[in-house]
Amino acid sequence: MLTREPAVAGTFYPADPQVLRRQVVDMLEKANPQEGQPKAIIVPHAGYIYSGELAAQAYACLQTEREKIKTVVLLGPAHRVYFQGIAAPAADAFRTPLGNIPIDQNAIEGLLESFPFVQRLPQSHRDEHSLEVQLPFLQEVLDKFRLIPLVVGDTTADQVDKVIDYLWGDQSTLIVISSDLSHFHDYATAQSLDSQAASAIERLQPQGLNGQLACGFLPVSGLLLAARRRQMSPERIGLCNSGDTAGDKERVVGYG
């Protein structure tokens, strides 16, 4: 059995399992979850001191569904390795300090057979944080589930939409899109840009997004296409930046 080991435990979040669980539980307890089960959530992927409490607002919505959700489709942008298309892992499980999460190999085999732009590319997953930081939250709010982790490289929103559509499933399938918003602007500029991005998402308008507004604009855009076709409606549950949490206000990263 091949296991993908954690790459950012001890930097983006605590490596000690007891400390990590306590931090995640504390953030979830502070959250004010929305009513109803979401089909999909868009969550940030910075270090927990920066964006963890905002992410927890979304994850807290899942706690009443912990037994219902059996499959999590997790898509995030590539930060470390350049490649074209969408990358699946070779691993059978992803490990965090809280334990192992099994990978849904049947679903991945189906993707590989159906879409030539999906490939197994373990090096794209090895050091990637955009997916990893979501896992301890999922492990805390859900019972047993299988993971379909996909890193999105140089591709199109239409291709992401096709993959999401293929994996859509029923109420037992949750879709998680990992993306931060604007990067390294001053506080006021970031607020303006992030408001622009949030508005495009709320109007289901992927054409209003780009890499300057969200590092994960491609996975987000694919989700918006899938949601628009199904006449779904997004709901904003939080918008802030690192200047509001643990950073200064000179060079901030946006979260929504």
PDB file of C-alpha atoms in Angstrom:
ATOM      1  CA  MET A   1       0.000   0.000   0.000  1.00  0.00           C
ATOM      2  CA  LEU A   2       1.397   3.375  -1.059  1.00  0.00           C
ATOM      3  CA  THR A   3       0.756   6.284   1.300  1.00  0.00           C
ATOM      4  CA  ARG A   4       1.270   9.968   0.594  1.00  0.00           C
ATOM      5  CA  GLU A   5       2.933  11.403   3.700  1.00  0.00           C
ATOM      6  CA  PRO A   6       2.071  14.875   5.005  1.00  0.00           C
ATOM      7  CA  ALA A   7       4.272  17.619   3.546  1.00  0.00           C
ATOM      8  CA  VAL A   8       3.242  20.680   5.591  1.00  0.00           C
ATOM      9  CA  ALA A   9       2.493  19.245   9.046  1.00  0.00           C
ATOM     10  CA  GLY A  10       4.486  21.372  11.478  1.00  0.00           C
ATOM     11  CA  THR A  11       4.360  24.439   9.226  1.00  0.00           C
ATOM     12  CA  PHE A  12       0.825  25.071   7.960  1.00  0.00           C
ATOM     13  CA  TYR A  13      -0.735  23.212  10.890  1.00  0.00           C
ATOM     14  CA  PRO A  14       0.521  21.362  13.999  1.00  0.00           C
ATOM     15  CA  ALA A  15       2.319  18.044  13.538  1.00  0.00           C
ATOM     16  CA  ASP A  16       1.353  16.773  16.986  1.00  0.00           C
ATOM     17  CA  PRO A  17      -1.987  14.925  16.626  1.00  0.00           C
ATOM     18  CA  GLN A  18      -3.365  16.019  19.993  1.00  0.00           C
ATOM     19  CA  VAL A  19      -2.451  19.671  19.412  1.00  0.00           C
ATOM     20  CA  LEU A  20      -3.844  19.506  15.875  1.00  0.00           C
ATOM     21  CA  ARG A  21      -7.153  17.951  16.916  1.00  0.00           C
ATOM     22  CA  ARG A  22      -7.561  20.485  19.718  1.00  0.00           C
ATOM     23  CA  GLN A  23      -6.916  23.381  17.321  1.00  0.00           C
ATOM     24  CA  VAL A  24      -9.365  22.069  14.716  1.00  0.00           C
ATOM     25  CA  VAL A  25     -12.044  21.370  17.347  1.00  0.00           C
ATOM     26  CA  ASP A  26     -11.585  24.849  18.851  1.00  0.00           C
ATOM     27  CA  MET A  27     -12.006  26.499  15.442  1.00  0.00           C
ATOM     28  CA  LEU A  28     -15.114  24.439  14.676  1.00  0.00           C
ATOM     29  CA  GLU A  29     -16.634  25.253  18.068  1.00  0.00           C
ATOM     30  CA  LYS A  30     -16.194  28.988  17.415  1.00  0.00           C
ATOM     31  CA  ALA A  31     -17.952  28.744  14.055  1.00  0.00           C
ATOM     32  CA  ASN A  32     -21.584  29.671  13.453  1.00  0.00           C
ATOM     33  CA  PRO A  33     -22.624  27.087  10.862  1.00  0.00           C
ATOM     34  CA  GLN A  34     -25.272  27.834   8.227  1.00  0.00           C
ATOM     35  CA  GLU A  35     -28.450  25.773   7.995  1.00  0.00           C
ATOM     36  CA  GLY A  36     -28.669  22.939   5.468  1.00  0.00           C
ATOM     37  CA  GLN A  37     -26.172  20.597   3.850  1.00  0.00           C
ATOM     38  CA  PRO A  38     -23.975  22.135   1.142  1.00  0.00           C
ATOM     39  CA  LYS A  39     -23.197  20.089  -1.950  1.00  0.00           C
ATOM     40  CA  ALA A  40     -19.906  21.968  -2.362  1.00  0.00           C
ATOM     41  CA  ILE A  41     -17.724  24.326  -0.359  1.00  0.00           C
ATOM     42  CA  ILE A  42     -14.956  26.716  -1.407  1.00  0.00           C
ATOM     43  CA  VAL A  43     -12.344  27.039   1.332  1.00  0.00           C
ATOM     44  CA  PRO A  44      -8.936  28.744   1.736  1.00  0.00           C
ATOM     45  CA  HIS A  45      -5.675  26.836   2.136  1.00  0.00           C
ATOM     46  CA  ALA A  46      -3.257  29.030   4.071  1.00  0.00           C
ATOM     47  CA  GLY A  47      -1.699  28.159   7.409  1.00  0.00           C
ATOM     48  CA  TYR A  48      -4.336  27.630  10.076  1.00  0.00           C
ATOM     49  CA  ILE A  49      -3.349  30.777  11.983  1.00  0.00           C
ATOM     50  CA  TYR A  50      -4.211  32.777   8.858  1.00  0.00           C
ATOM     51  CA  SER A  51      -7.279  31.121   7.324  1.00  0.00           C
ATOM     52  CA  GLY A  52      -8.228  28.229   9.592  1.00  0.00           C
ATOM     53  CA  GLU A  53     -11.087  29.970  11.387  1.00  0.00           C
ATOM     54  CA  LEU A  54     -12.672  31.004   8.093  1.00  0.00           C
ATOM     55  CA  ALA A  55     -12.316  27.481   6.693  1.00  0.00           C
ATOM     56  CA  ALA A  56     -13.909  26.160   9.885  1.00  0.00           C
ATOM     57  CA  GLN A  57     -17.036  28.233   9.154  1.00  0.00           C
ATOM     58  CA  ALA A  58     -17.584  26.078   6.058  1.00  0.00           C
ATOM     59  CA  TYR A  59     -16.573  22.766   7.611  1.00  0.00           C
ATOM     60  CA  ALA A  60     -18.857  23.329  10.597  1.00  0.00           C
ATOM     61  CA  CYS A  61     -21.815  23.120   8.178  1.00  0.00           C
ATOM     62  CA  LEU A  62     -20.939  19.454   7.578  1.00  0.00           C
ATOM     63  CA  GLN A  63     -21.034  18.198  11.139  1.00  0.00           C
ATOM     64  CA  THR A  64     -24.714  17.235  11.050  1.00  0.00           C
ATOM     65  CA  GLU A  65     -24.001  15.197   7.889  1.00  0.00           C
ATOM     66  CA  ARG A  66     -20.998  13.322   9.238  1.00  0.00           C
ATOM     67  CA  GLU A  67     -22.541   9.887   8.678  1.00  0.00           C
ATOM     68  CA  LYS A  68     -24.106  10.751   5.305  1.00  0.00           C
ATOM     69  CA  ILE A  69     -21.019  11.926   3.384  1.00  0.00           C
ATOM     70  CA  LYS A  70     -18.999   8.939   2.185  1.00  0.00           C
ATOM     71  CA  THR A  71     -16.977  10.455  -0.684  1.00  0.00           C
ATOM     72  CA  VAL A  72     -15.073  13.755  -0.815  1.00  0.00           C
ATOM     73  CA  VAL A  73     -13.956  15.159  -4.176  1.00  0.00           C
ATOM     74  CA  LEU A  74     -11.121  17.587  -3.370  1.00  0.00           C
ATOM     75  CA  LEU A  75      -9.671  19.901  -6.012  1.00  0.00           C
ATOM     76  CA  GLY A  76      -6.990  22.541  -5.540  1.00  0.00           C
ATOM     77  CA  PRO A  77      -4.435  24.425  -7.651  1.00  0.00           C
ATOM     78  CA  ALA A  78      -0.855  23.329  -8.241  1.00  0.00           C
ATOM     79  CA  HIS A  79       1.720  25.482  -6.427  1.00  0.00           C
ATOM     80  CA  ARG A  80       4.892  23.382  -6.735  1.00  0.00           C
ATOM     81  CA  VAL A  81       4.926  21.489 -10.028  1.00  0.00           C
ATOM     82  CA  TYR A  82       3.924  22.766 -13.460  1.00  0.00           C
ATOM     83  CA  PHE A  83       1.914  20.361 -15.610  1.00  0.00           C
ATOM     84  CA  GLN A  84      -0.953  20.420 -18.059  1.00  0.00           C
ATOM     85  CA  GLY A  85      -4.306  18.911 -17.189  1.00  0.00           C
ATOM     86  CA  ILE A  86      -5.482  17.467 -13.881  1.00  0.00           C
ATOM     87  CA  ALA A  87      -3.366  15.199 -11.679  1.00  0.00           C
ATOM     88  CA  ALA A  88      -4.498  12.206  -9.653  1.00  0.00           C
ATOM     89  CA  PRO A  89      -2.216  10.597  -7.068  1.00  0.00           C
ATOM     90  CA  ALA A  90      -0.616   7.171  -7.249  1.00  0.00           C
ATOM     91  CA  ALA A  91      -1.085   6.677  -3.493  1.00  0.00           C
ATOM     92  CA  ASP A  92      -3.703   4.408  -1.924  1.00  0.00           C
ATOM     93  CA  ALA A  93      -4.050   6.688   1.104  1.00  0.00           C
ATOM     94  CA  PHE A  94      -3.210  10.213   2.278  1.00  0.00           C
ATOM     95  CA  ARG A  95      -1.802  10.447   5.801  1.00  0.00           C
ATOM     96  CA  THR A  96      -2.147  13.303   8.261  1.00  0.00           C
ATOM     97  CA  PRO A  97      -1.204  13.373  11.956  1.00  0.00           C
ATOM     98  CA  LEU A  98      -4.823  12.312  12.588  1.00  0.00           C
ATOM     99  CA  GLY A  99      -4.506   9.103  10.558  1.00  0.00           C
ATOM    100  CA  ASN A 100      -4.929   7.736   7.034  1.00  0.00           C
ATOM    101  CA  ILE A 101      -7.651   8.568   4.515  1.00  0.00           C
ATOM    102  CA  PRO A 102      -8.281   5.923   1.818  1.00  0.00           C
ATOM    103  CA  ILE A 103      -8.261   7.019  -1.823  1.00  0.00           C
ATOM    104  CA  ASP A 104     -11.189   6.016  -4.060  1.00  0.00           C
ATOM    105  CA  GLN A 105      -9.165   4.171  -6.692  1.00  0.00           C
ATOM    106  CA  ASN A 106     -12.228   3.048  -8.634  1.00  0.00           C
ATOM    107  CA  ALA A 107     -13.247   6.644  -9.213  1.00  0.00           C
ATOM    108  CA  ILE A 108      -9.725   7.609 -10.244  1.00  0.00           C
ATOM    109  CA  GLU A 109      -9.508   4.683 -12.682  1.00  0.00           C
ATOM    110  CA  GLY A 110     -12.799   5.854 -14.173  1.00  0.00           C
ATOM    111  CA  LEU A 111     -11.421   9.371 -14.600  1.00  0.00           C
ATOM    112  CA  LEU A 112      -8.251   8.081 -16.286  1.00  0.00           C
ATOM    113  CA  GLU A 113     -10.315   6.013 -18.723  1.00  0.00           C
ATOM    114  CA  SER A 114     -12.777   8.823 -19.475  1.00  0.00           C
ATOM    115  CA  PHE A 115     -10.592  11.919 -19.781  1.00  0.00           C
ATOM    116  CA  PRO A 116      -7.212  12.097 -21.538  1.00  0.00           C
ATOM    117  CA  PHE A 117      -6.342  15.296 -19.641  1.00  0.00           C
ATOM    118  CA  VAL A 118      -6.399  13.432 -16.285  1.00  0.00           C
ATOM    119  CA  GLN A 119      -3.154  11.646 -15.416  1.00  0.00           C
ATOM    120  CA  ARG A 120      -1.491  10.027 -12.429  1.00  0.00           C
ATOM    121  CA  LEU A 121       1.231  12.444 -11.352  1.00  0.00           C
ATOM    122  CA  PRO A 122       2.447  11.674  -7.832  1.00  0.00           C
ATOM    123  CA  GLN A 123       5.074  14.440  -7.884  1.00  0.00           C
ATOM    124  CA  SER A 124       2.295  17.050  -8.181  1.00  0.00           C
ATOM    125  CA  HIS A 125       0.805  15.776  -4.904  1.00  0.00           C
ATOM    126  CA  ARG A 126       3.985  15.139  -2.921  1.00  0.00           C
ATOM    127  CA  ASP A 127       4.611  18.698  -1.661  1.00  0.00           C
ATOM    128  CA  GLU A 128       1.260  20.308  -2.483  1.00  0.00           C
ATOM    129  CA  HIS A 129      -0.410  22.082   0.444  1.00  0.00           C
ATOM    130  CA  SER A 130      -3.688  23.182  -1.161  1.00  0.00           C
ATOM    131  CA  LEU A 131      -5.264  19.754  -0.660  1.00  0.00           C
ATOM    132  CA  GLU A 132      -3.414  18.677   2.470  1.00  0.00           C
ATOM    133  CA  VAL A 133      -4.542  21.499   4.749  1.00  0.00           C
ATOM    134  CA  GLN A 134      -8.188  20.523   4.168  1.00  0.00           C
ATOM    135  CA  LEU A 135      -7.742  16.950   5.373  1.00  0.00           C
ATOM    136  CA  PRO A 136      -7.641  17.404   9.186  1.00  0.00           C
ATOM    137  CA  PHE A 137     -10.908  19.378   8.999  1.00  0.00           C
ATOM    138  CA  LEU A 138     -12.529  16.611   6.953  1.00  0.00           C
ATOM    139  CA  GLN A 139     -11.229  13.971   9.367  1.00  0.00           C
ATOM    140  CA  GLU A 140     -12.767  15.832  12.295  1.00  0.00           C
ATOM    141  CA  VAL A 141     -16.212  16.618  10.826  1.00  0.00           C
ATOM    142  CA  LEU A 142     -16.869  13.367   8.917  1.00  0.00           C
ATOM    143  CA  ASP A 143     -16.923   9.703   9.802  1.00  0.00           C
ATOM    144  CA  LYS A 144     -15.390   7.199   7.379  1.00  0.00           C
ATOM    145  CA  PHE A 145     -15.031   8.560   3.862  1.00  0.00           C
ATOM    146  CA  ARG A 146     -13.045   7.998   0.703  1.00  0.00           C
ATOM    147  CA  LEU A 147     -11.065  10.791  -0.905  1.00  0.00           C
ATOM    148  CA  ILE A 148     -10.696  11.725  -4.574  1.00  0.00           C
ATOM    149  CA  PRO A 149      -7.828  14.271  -4.452  1.00  0.00           C
ATOM    150  CA  LEU A 150      -7.054  16.113  -7.689  1.00  0.00           C
ATOM    151  CA  VAL A 151      -4.465  18.823  -8.307  1.00  0.00           C
ATOM    152  CA  VAL A 152      -5.491  21.201 -11.081  1.00  0.00           C
ATOM    153  CA  GLY A 153      -2.688  22.307 -13.380  1.00  0.00           C
ATOM    154  CA  ASP A 154      -2.660  24.291 -16.621  1.00  0.00           C
ATOM    155  CA  THR A 155      -6.096  23.381 -17.946  1.00  0.00           C
ATOM    156  CA  THR A 156      -9.509  24.941 -18.619  1.00  0.00           C
ATOM    157  CA  ALA A 157     -12.627  25.524 -16.554  1.00  0.00           C
ATOM    158  CA  ASP A 158     -14.509  23.293 -19.022  1.00  0.00           C
ATOM    159  CA  GLN A 159     -12.213  20.365 -18.274  1.00  0.00           C
ATOM    160  CA  VAL A 160     -12.605  20.860 -14.524  1.00  0.00           C
ATOM    161  CA  ASP A 161     -16.375  21.041 -15.046  1.00  0.00           C
ATOM    162  CA  LYS A 162     -16.311  17.705 -16.899  1.00  0.00           C
ATOM    163  CA  VAL A 163     -14.448  16.049 -14.013  1.00  0.00           C
ATOM    164  CA  ILE A 164     -16.765  17.529 -11.376  1.00  0.00           C
ATOM    165  CA  ASP A 165     -19.789  16.465 -13.399  1.00  0.00           C
ATOM    166  CA  TYR A 166     -18.431  12.914 -13.677  1.00  0.00           C
ATOM    167  CA  LEU A 167     -17.841  12.728  -9.904  1.00  0.00           C
ATOM    168  CA  TRP A 168     -20.981  14.636  -8.830  1.00  0.00           C
ATOM    169  CA  GLY A 169     -22.722  11.666  -7.253  1.00  0.00           C
ATOM    170  CA  ASP A 170     -25.601  11.998  -4.804  1.00  0.00           C
ATOM    171  CA  GLN A 171     -25.973  13.448  -1.305  1.00  0.00           C
ATOM    172  CA  SER A 172     -23.217  11.151  -0.050  1.00  0.00           C
ATOM    173  CA  THR A 173     -20.657  12.993  -2.228  1.00  0.00           C
ATOM    174  CA  LEU A 174     -19.191  16.334  -1.132  1.00  0.00           C
ATOM    175  CA  ILE A 175     -17.139  18.586  -3.407  1.00  0.00           C
ATOM    176  CA  VAL A 176     -14.422  20.720  -1.797  1.00  0.00           C
ATOM    177  CA  ILE A 177     -12.631  23.417  -3.795  1.00  0.00           C
ATOM    178  CA  SER A 178      -9.452  24.772  -2.217  1.00  0.00           C
ATOM    179  CA  SER A 179      -8.491  28.331  -3.182  1.00  0.00           C
ATOM    180  CA  ASP A 180      -7.158  31.513  -1.674  1.00  0.00           C
ATOM    181  CA  LEU A 181      -8.100  34.847  -3.223  1.00  0.00           C
ATOM    182  CA  SER A 182      -5.786  37.780  -4.068  1.00  0.00           C
ATOM    183  CA  HIS A 183      -2.107  37.603  -3.143  1.00  0.00           C
ATOM    184  CA  PHE A 184       0.353  40.145  -1.738  1.00  0.00           C
ATOM    185  CA  HIS A 185      -1.479  43.443  -2.172  1.00  0.00           C
ATOM    186  CA  ASP A 186      -1.981  46.093   0.487  1.00  0.00           C
ATOM    187  CA  TYR A 187      -5.048  45.665   2.681  1.00  0.00           C
ATOM    188  CA  ALA A 188      -7.380  48.073   0.846  1.00  0.00           C
ATOM    189  CA  THR A 189      -6.461  46.737  -2.611  1.00  0.00           C
ATOM    190  CA  ALA A 190      -6.985  43.172  -1.425  1.00  0.00           C
ATOM    191  CA  GLN A 191     -10.406  44.027  -0.019  1.00  0.00           C
ATOM    192  CA  SER A 192     -11.443  45.464  -3.366  1.00  0.00           C
ATOM    193  CA  LEU A 193     -10.111  42.537  -5.402  1.00  0.00           C
ATOM    194  CA  ASP A 194     -11.538  39.926  -3.043  1.00  0.00           C
ATOM    195  CA  SER A 195     -14.935  41.589  -3.109  1.00  0.00           C
ATOM    196  CA  GLN A 196     -14.783  41.439  -6.910  1.00  0.00           C
ATOM    197  CA  ALA A 197     -13.938  37.716  -6.813  1.00  0.00           C
ATOM    198  CA  ALA A 198     -16.665  36.935  -4.266  1.00  0.00           C
ATOM    199  CA  SER A 199     -19.209  38.781  -6.373  1.00  0.00           C
ATOM    200  CA  ALA A 200     -18.260  36.810  -9.509  1.00  0.00           C
ATOM    201  CA  ILE A 201     -18.616  33.556  -7.568  1.00  0.00           C
ATOM    202  CA  GLU A 202     -21.982  34.565  -6.131  1.00  0.00           C
ATOM    203  CA  ARG A 203     -23.255  35.412  -9.622  1.00  0.00           C
ATOM    204  CA  LEU A 204     -21.920  32.078 -10.966  1.00  0.00           C
ATOM    205  CA  GLN A 205     -19.768  33.975 -13.466  1.00  0.00           C
ATOM    206  CA  PRO A 206     -16.444  32.160 -13.959  1.00  0.00           C
ATOM    207  CA  GLN A 207     -15.512  34.640 -16.693  1.00  0.00           C
ATOM    208  CA  GLY A 208     -15.130  37.193 -13.886  1.00  0.00           C
ATOM    209  CA  LEU A 209     -12.271  35.216 -12.279  1.00  0.00           C
ATOM    210  CA  ASN A 210      -8.567  34.987 -13.118  1.00  0.00           C
ATOM    211  CA  GLY A 211      -5.284  34.093 -11.495  1.00  0.00           C
ATOM    212  CA  GLN A 212      -4.912  37.556  -9.983  1.00  0.00           C
ATOM    213  CA  LEU A 213      -8.202  37.200  -8.113  1.00  0.00           C
ATOM    214  CA  ALA A 214      -7.849  33.577  -6.948  1.00  0.00           C
ATOM    215  CA  CYS A 215      -4.976  31.103  -7.158  1.00  0.00           C
ATOM    216  CA  GLY A 216      -7.564  28.336  -7.541  1.00  0.00           C
ATOM    217  CA  PHE A 217      -9.639  30.170 -10.146  1.00  0.00           C
ATOM    218  CA  LEU A 218      -9.684  27.126 -12.443  1.00  0.00           C
ATOM    219  CA  PRO A 219     -11.158  24.652  -9.915  1.00  0.00           C
ATOM    220  CA  VAL A 220     -13.529  27.376  -8.686  1.00  0.00           C
ATOM    221  CA  SER A 221     -14.575  28.188 -12.262  1.00  0.00           C
ATOM    222  CA  GLY A 222     -15.236  24.528 -13.031  1.00  0.00           C
ATOM    223  CA  LEU A 223     -17.481  24.310  -9.977  1.00  0.00           C
ATOM    224  CA  LEU A 224     -19.361  27.462 -11.025  1.00  0.00           C
ATOM    225  CA  LEU A 225     -20.092  25.961 -14.451  1.00  0.00           C
ATOM    226  CA  ALA A 226     -21.388  22.771 -12.822  1.00  0.00           C
ATOM    227  CA  ALA A 227     -23.468  24.732 -10.301  1.00  0.00           C
ATOM    228  CA  ARG A 228     -24.907  27.073 -12.940  1.00  0.00           C
ATOM    229  CA  ARG A 229     -26.085  24.142 -15.045  1.00  0.00           C
ATOM    230  CA  ARG A 230     -27.888  22.753 -12.004  1.00  0.00           C
ATOM    231  CA  GLN A 231     -29.395  26.138 -11.067  1.00  0.00           C
ATOM    232  CA  MET A 232     -27.684  26.109  -7.683  1.00  0.00           C
ATOM    233  CA  SER A 233     -27.030  29.197  -5.588  1.00  0.00           C
ATOM    234  CA  PRO A 234     -23.843  30.100  -3.675  1.00  0.00           C
ATOM    235  CA  GLU A 235     -23.899  31.671  -0.236  1.00  0.00           C
ATOM    236  CA  ARG A 236     -21.097  33.764   1.218  1.00  0.00           C
ATOM    237  CA  ILE A 237     -20.222  32.720   4.750  1.00  0.00           C
ATOM    238  CA  GLY A 238     -17.056  34.750   5.181  1.00  0.00           C
ATOM    239  CA  LEU A 239     -14.500  37.003   3.491  1.00  0.00           C
ATOM    240  CA  CYS A 240     -11.291  38.274   5.073  1.00  0.00           C
ATOM    241  CA  ASN A 241      -7.546  38.423   4.534  1.00  0.00           C
ATOM    242  CA  SER A 242      -4.361  37.724   6.445  1.00  0.00           C
ATOM    243  CA  GLY A 243      -4.353  41.329   7.675  1.00  0.00           C
ATOM    244  CA  ASP A 244      -7.496  40.476   9.639  1.00  0.00           C
ATOM    245  CA  THR A 245      -5.985  37.370  11.229  1.00  0.00           C
ATOM    246  CA  ALA A 246      -2.274  36.838  11.837  1.00  0.00           C
ATOM    247  CA  GLY A 247      -0.466  39.058   9.334  1.00  0.00           C
ATOM    248  CA  ASP A 248       0.340  42.714   8.759  1.00  0.00           C
ATOM    249  CA  LYS A 249      -1.712  44.906   6.423  1.00  0.00           C
ATOM    250  CA  GLU A 250       1.049  45.753   3.951  1.00  0.00           C
ATOM    251  CA  ARG A 251       1.114  42.507   1.942  1.00  0.00           C
ATOM    252  CA  VAL A 252      -1.918  40.336   2.487  1.00  0.00           C
ATOM    253  CA  VAL A 253      -3.573  37.202   1.084  1.00  0.00           C
ATOM    254  CA  GLY A 254      -7.343  37.021   0.678  1.00  0.00           C
ATOM    255  CA  TYR A 255      -9.605  34.232   1.890  1.00  0.00           C
ATOM    256  CA  GLY A 256     -13.242  33.434   1.183  1.00  0.00           C
TER     257      GLY A 256
END
